[in-house]
């Protein structure tokens, strides 16, 4: 039995949930999100809770049960609180500047990299003296913000020898010892 799928989702104050056929729409102070649920899965709202049910204990039904419950929960959290990701640029001369929805990155290449971000994602770039530059992303859509972060990180992944690259704040990079450590 899916433990995640069985758990009801509490609807916080200020959030409205509408179920129209197999489309679930969630509105809140941070925005509006909608998700189309598979035909086999039923979604109901009962006294400030969302309940996701499945027709049988088939393997596919169990998998979809937990999946759609998690997706709807992420939508509810997103429109009420929002999601925030912080990324850190580690390296000499690495810089980030945000102008509107365009993020300009200087990552040690011969050219600057410009990324046009979706309208749903708010971006902010901070750089303080003697600290690594930060990129702060905020959005109501967890999937979209994760995708944008993955795209930014893929431009210069942290390398294991010096730790240079783009990493999440708090992320631990496994370091390797260089050539001199193994030669004796």
mmCIF file of C-alpha atoms in Angstrom:
data_model
loop_
_atom_site.group_PDB
_atom_site.id
_atom_site.type_symbol
_atom_site.label_atom_id
_atom_site.label_comp_id
_atom_site.label_asym_id
_atom_site.label_seq_id
_atom_site.Cartn_x
_atom_site.Cartn_y
_atom_site.Cartn_z
ATOM 1 C CA UNK A 1 0.000 0.000 0.000
ATOM 2 C CA UNK A 2 1.340 3.417 -0.902
ATOM 3 C CA UNK A 3 2.059 5.268 2.297
ATOM 4 C CA UNK A 4 2.575 8.568 0.509
ATOM 5 C CA UNK A 5 -0.615 8.207 -1.521
ATOM 6 C CA UNK A 6 -2.751 7.430 1.533
ATOM 7 C CA UNK A 7 -1.796 10.609 3.412
ATOM 8 C CA UNK A 8 -4.340 13.422 2.974
ATOM 9 C CA UNK A 9 -3.062 16.857 1.915
ATOM 10 C CA UNK A 10 -4.062 19.718 4.229
ATOM 11 C CA UNK A 11 -5.216 22.874 2.426
ATOM 12 C CA UNK A 12 -3.753 25.967 4.154
ATOM 13 C CA UNK A 13 -5.684 29.218 4.573
ATOM 14 C CA UNK A 14 -5.743 31.361 1.444
ATOM 15 C CA UNK A 15 -5.424 28.399 -0.931
ATOM 16 C CA UNK A 16 -8.317 27.186 -3.111
ATOM 17 C CA UNK A 17 -8.352 23.815 -4.850
ATOM 18 C CA UNK A 18 -10.702 23.000 -7.731
ATOM 19 C CA UNK A 19 -11.051 19.551 -9.263
ATOM 20 C CA UNK A 20 -12.544 19.610 -12.766
ATOM 21 C CA UNK A 21 -12.690 16.097 -14.193
ATOM 22 C CA UNK A 22 -9.076 14.949 -14.118
ATOM 23 C CA UNK A 23 -7.530 18.452 -13.854
ATOM 24 C CA UNK A 24 -6.547 19.768 -10.416
ATOM 25 C CA UNK A 25 -6.054 23.545 -10.140
ATOM 26 C CA UNK A 26 -4.526 25.138 -7.048
ATOM 27 C CA UNK A 27 -4.657 28.918 -6.482
ATOM 28 C CA UNK A 28 -2.881 30.783 -3.719
ATOM 29 C CA UNK A 29 -1.045 33.971 -2.821
ATOM 30 C CA UNK A 30 2.088 32.966 -4.816
ATOM 31 C CA UNK A 31 0.233 32.054 -8.023
ATOM 32 C CA UNK A 32 -1.796 29.347 -9.726
ATOM 33 C CA UNK A 33 -0.737 25.841 -10.785
ATOM 34 C CA UNK A 34 -2.613 23.007 -12.448
ATOM 35 C CA UNK A 35 -1.909 19.347 -13.090
ATOM 36 C CA UNK A 36 -3.711 16.778 -15.226
ATOM 37 C CA UNK A 37 -4.176 13.548 -13.280
ATOM 38 C CA UNK A 38 -4.341 10.109 -14.925
ATOM 39 C CA UNK A 39 -7.884 8.819 -15.556
ATOM 40 C CA UNK A 40 -7.506 5.939 -13.081
ATOM 41 C CA UNK A 41 -6.683 8.189 -10.107
ATOM 42 C CA UNK A 42 -9.514 10.108 -8.403
ATOM 43 C CA UNK A 43 -8.988 13.339 -6.479
ATOM 44 C CA UNK A 44 -11.524 14.647 -3.951
ATOM 45 C CA UNK A 45 -11.625 17.601 -1.576
ATOM 46 C CA UNK A 46 -13.221 16.991 1.823
ATOM 47 C CA UNK A 47 -13.221 19.516 4.708
ATOM 48 C CA UNK A 48 -9.916 21.305 3.982
ATOM 49 C CA UNK A 49 -8.135 18.140 2.841
ATOM 50 C CA UNK A 50 -7.325 16.709 -0.579
ATOM 51 C CA UNK A 51 -7.690 12.934 -0.854
ATOM 52 C CA UNK A 52 -6.112 10.947 -3.704
ATOM 53 C CA UNK A 53 -7.549 7.455 -4.332
ATOM 54 C CA UNK A 54 -6.776 4.563 -6.667
ATOM 55 C CA UNK A 55 -9.070 1.853 -8.016
ATOM 56 C CA UNK A 56 -6.939 -1.236 -7.265
ATOM 57 C CA UNK A 57 -3.638 -2.494 -5.874
ATOM 58 C CA UNK A 58 -2.071 -2.970 -9.307
ATOM 59 C CA UNK A 59 1.572 -1.985 -9.569
ATOM 60 C CA UNK A 60 0.824 0.943 -11.939
ATOM 61 C CA UNK A 61 -2.029 2.211 -9.777
ATOM 62 C CA UNK A 62 0.161 2.130 -6.665
ATOM 63 C CA UNK A 63 2.927 4.031 -8.438
ATOM 64 C CA UNK A 64 0.585 6.680 -9.838
ATOM 65 C CA UNK A 65 -1.192 7.029 -6.492
ATOM 66 C CA UNK A 66 1.959 8.202 -4.716
ATOM 67 C CA UNK A 67 3.139 10.238 -7.712
ATOM 68 C CA UNK A 68 0.023 12.360 -8.092
ATOM 69 C CA UNK A 69 -0.331 12.841 -4.364
ATOM 70 C CA UNK A 70 3.251 14.166 -4.248
ATOM 71 C CA UNK A 71 2.685 16.430 -7.291
ATOM 72 C CA UNK A 72 -0.494 17.920 -5.794
ATOM 73 C CA UNK A 73 1.247 18.404 -2.427
ATOM 74 C CA UNK A 74 4.108 20.229 -4.181
ATOM 75 C CA UNK A 75 1.564 22.501 -5.902
ATOM 76 C CA UNK A 76 -0.153 23.335 -2.591
ATOM 77 C CA UNK A 77 3.171 24.128 -0.886
ATOM 78 C CA UNK A 78 4.303 26.121 -3.928
ATOM 79 C CA UNK A 79 1.298 28.452 -4.104
ATOM 80 C CA UNK A 80 1.229 28.985 -0.328
ATOM 81 C CA UNK A 81 4.942 29.239 0.628
ATOM 82 C CA UNK A 82 6.867 28.995 -2.648
ATOM 83 C CA UNK A 83 10.203 27.339 -3.311
ATOM 84 C CA UNK A 84 13.625 28.952 -2.993
ATOM 85 C CA UNK A 85 16.984 27.649 -4.219
ATOM 86 C CA UNK A 86 20.364 29.257 -3.596
ATOM 87 C CA UNK A 87 23.356 28.502 -5.807
ATOM 88 C CA UNK A 88 26.955 29.483 -5.150
ATOM 89 C CA UNK A 89 29.650 30.254 -7.745
ATOM 90 C CA UNK A 90 33.008 28.951 -6.511
ATOM 91 C CA UNK A 91 36.018 30.105 -8.513
ATOM 92 C CA UNK A 92 38.270 33.090 -9.103
ATOM 93 C CA UNK A 93 36.567 35.647 -11.324
ATOM 94 C CA UNK A 94 33.198 33.847 -11.392
ATOM 95 C CA UNK A 95 30.398 36.439 -11.404
ATOM 96 C CA UNK A 96 26.630 36.560 -11.794
ATOM 97 C CA UNK A 97 24.376 39.544 -12.534
ATOM 98 C CA UNK A 98 20.620 39.513 -12.944
ATOM 99 C CA UNK A 99 18.769 42.085 -15.048
ATOM 100 C CA UNK A 100 15.043 41.375 -15.195
ATOM 101 C CA UNK A 101 14.627 37.775 -16.353
ATOM 102 C CA UNK A 102 18.111 37.531 -17.872
ATOM 103 C CA UNK A 103 20.953 36.007 -15.868
ATOM 104 C CA UNK A 104 24.480 36.859 -17.011
ATOM 105 C CA UNK A 105 27.198 34.448 -15.866
ATOM 106 C CA UNK A 106 30.951 34.854 -16.131
ATOM 107 C CA UNK A 107 32.379 31.372 -15.521
ATOM 108 C CA UNK A 108 35.948 31.514 -16.766
ATOM 109 C CA UNK A 109 35.082 31.010 -20.424
ATOM 110 C CA UNK A 110 36.179 33.497 -23.086
ATOM 111 C CA UNK A 111 32.602 34.795 -23.256
ATOM 112 C CA UNK A 112 29.738 35.624 -20.907
ATOM 113 C CA UNK A 113 26.745 33.289 -20.760
ATOM 114 C CA UNK A 114 23.236 34.778 -20.889
ATOM 115 C CA UNK A 115 20.249 32.717 -19.714
ATOM 116 C CA UNK A 116 16.674 33.894 -20.271
ATOM 117 C CA UNK A 117 14.611 32.576 -17.366
ATOM 118 C CA UNK A 118 10.866 31.795 -17.472
ATOM 119 C CA UNK A 119 8.499 34.480 -16.154
ATOM 120 C CA UNK A 120 7.433 32.234 -13.243
ATOM 121 C CA UNK A 121 10.973 32.231 -11.787
ATOM 122 C CA UNK A 122 12.264 35.263 -9.881
ATOM 123 C CA UNK A 123 16.048 35.621 -9.902
ATOM 124 C CA UNK A 124 18.395 37.645 -7.742
ATOM 125 C CA UNK A 125 22.200 37.767 -7.833
ATOM 126 C CA UNK A 126 24.224 38.773 -4.773
ATOM 127 C CA UNK A 127 27.940 39.347 -4.551
ATOM 128 C CA UNK A 128 29.618 40.462 -1.347
ATOM 129 C CA UNK A 129 33.286 41.161 -0.838
ATOM 130 C CA UNK A 130 35.365 38.109 0.165
ATOM 131 C CA UNK A 131 32.382 35.774 -0.380
ATOM 132 C CA UNK A 132 31.330 33.641 -3.305
ATOM 133 C CA UNK A 133 28.619 35.149 -5.564
ATOM 134 C CA UNK A 134 25.114 33.788 -4.960
ATOM 135 C CA UNK A 135 22.213 33.181 -7.331
ATOM 136 C CA UNK A 136 18.832 33.082 -5.564
ATOM 137 C CA UNK A 137 15.875 31.611 -7.461
ATOM 138 C CA UNK A 138 12.260 31.683 -6.258
ATOM 139 C CA UNK A 139 9.140 30.161 -7.803
ATOM 140 C CA UNK A 140 5.840 28.492 -6.968
ATOM 141 C CA UNK A 141 6.563 25.590 -9.344
ATOM 142 C CA UNK A 142 8.991 23.082 -7.788
ATOM 143 C CA UNK A 143 9.553 21.200 -11.021
ATOM 144 C CA UNK A 144 10.345 24.349 -13.024
ATOM 145 C CA UNK A 145 12.757 25.799 -10.452
ATOM 146 C CA UNK A 146 14.572 22.454 -10.235
ATOM 147 C CA UNK A 147 14.891 22.322 -14.012
ATOM 148 C CA UNK A 148 16.268 25.882 -14.171
ATOM 149 C CA UNK A 149 18.773 25.101 -11.385
ATOM 150 C CA UNK A 150 19.917 21.962 -13.209
ATOM 151 C CA UNK A 151 20.431 23.964 -16.411
ATOM 152 C CA UNK A 152 22.496 26.629 -14.608
ATOM 153 C CA UNK A 153 24.553 23.984 -12.775
ATOM 154 C CA UNK A 154 25.256 22.088 -16.017
ATOM 155 C CA UNK A 155 27.158 25.103 -17.384
ATOM 156 C CA UNK A 156 30.025 24.506 -14.906
ATOM 157 C CA UNK A 157 29.618 21.544 -12.559
ATOM 158 C CA UNK A 158 31.804 21.532 -9.434
ATOM 159 C CA UNK A 159 35.009 19.643 -10.084
ATOM 160 C CA UNK A 160 36.481 17.315 -7.431
ATOM 161 C CA UNK A 161 40.045 18.696 -7.223
ATOM 162 C CA UNK A 162 39.606 22.370 -6.356
ATOM 163 C CA UNK A 163 35.816 22.453 -5.952
ATOM 164 C CA UNK A 164 35.386 25.145 -8.625
ATOM 165 C CA UNK A 165 32.005 25.441 -10.329
ATOM 166 C CA UNK A 166 28.350 26.146 -9.591
ATOM 167 C CA UNK A 167 26.953 24.320 -6.565
ATOM 168 C CA UNK A 168 23.963 24.559 -4.257
ATOM 169 C CA UNK A 169 24.485 26.337 -0.936
ATOM 170 C CA UNK A 170 25.188 23.660 1.664
ATOM 171 C CA UNK A 171 26.093 21.009 -0.903
ATOM 172 C CA UNK A 172 29.187 18.983 -0.045
ATOM 173 C CA UNK A 173 31.540 18.206 -2.908
ATOM 174 C CA UNK A 174 33.590 15.005 -2.586
ATOM 175 C CA UNK A 175 37.181 16.083 -3.012
ATOM 176 C CA UNK A 176 40.017 14.081 -4.520
ATOM 177 C CA UNK A 177 43.678 14.392 -3.699
ATOM 178 C CA UNK A 178 45.838 15.466 -6.628
ATOM 179 C CA UNK A 179 48.727 13.794 -8.395
ATOM 180 C CA UNK A 180 51.275 14.607 -5.676
ATOM 181 C CA UNK A 181 49.400 12.681 -2.975
ATOM 182 C CA UNK A 182 49.669 9.314 -4.773
ATOM 183 C CA UNK A 183 53.295 9.588 -5.943
ATOM 184 C CA UNK A 184 55.854 8.303 -3.403
#
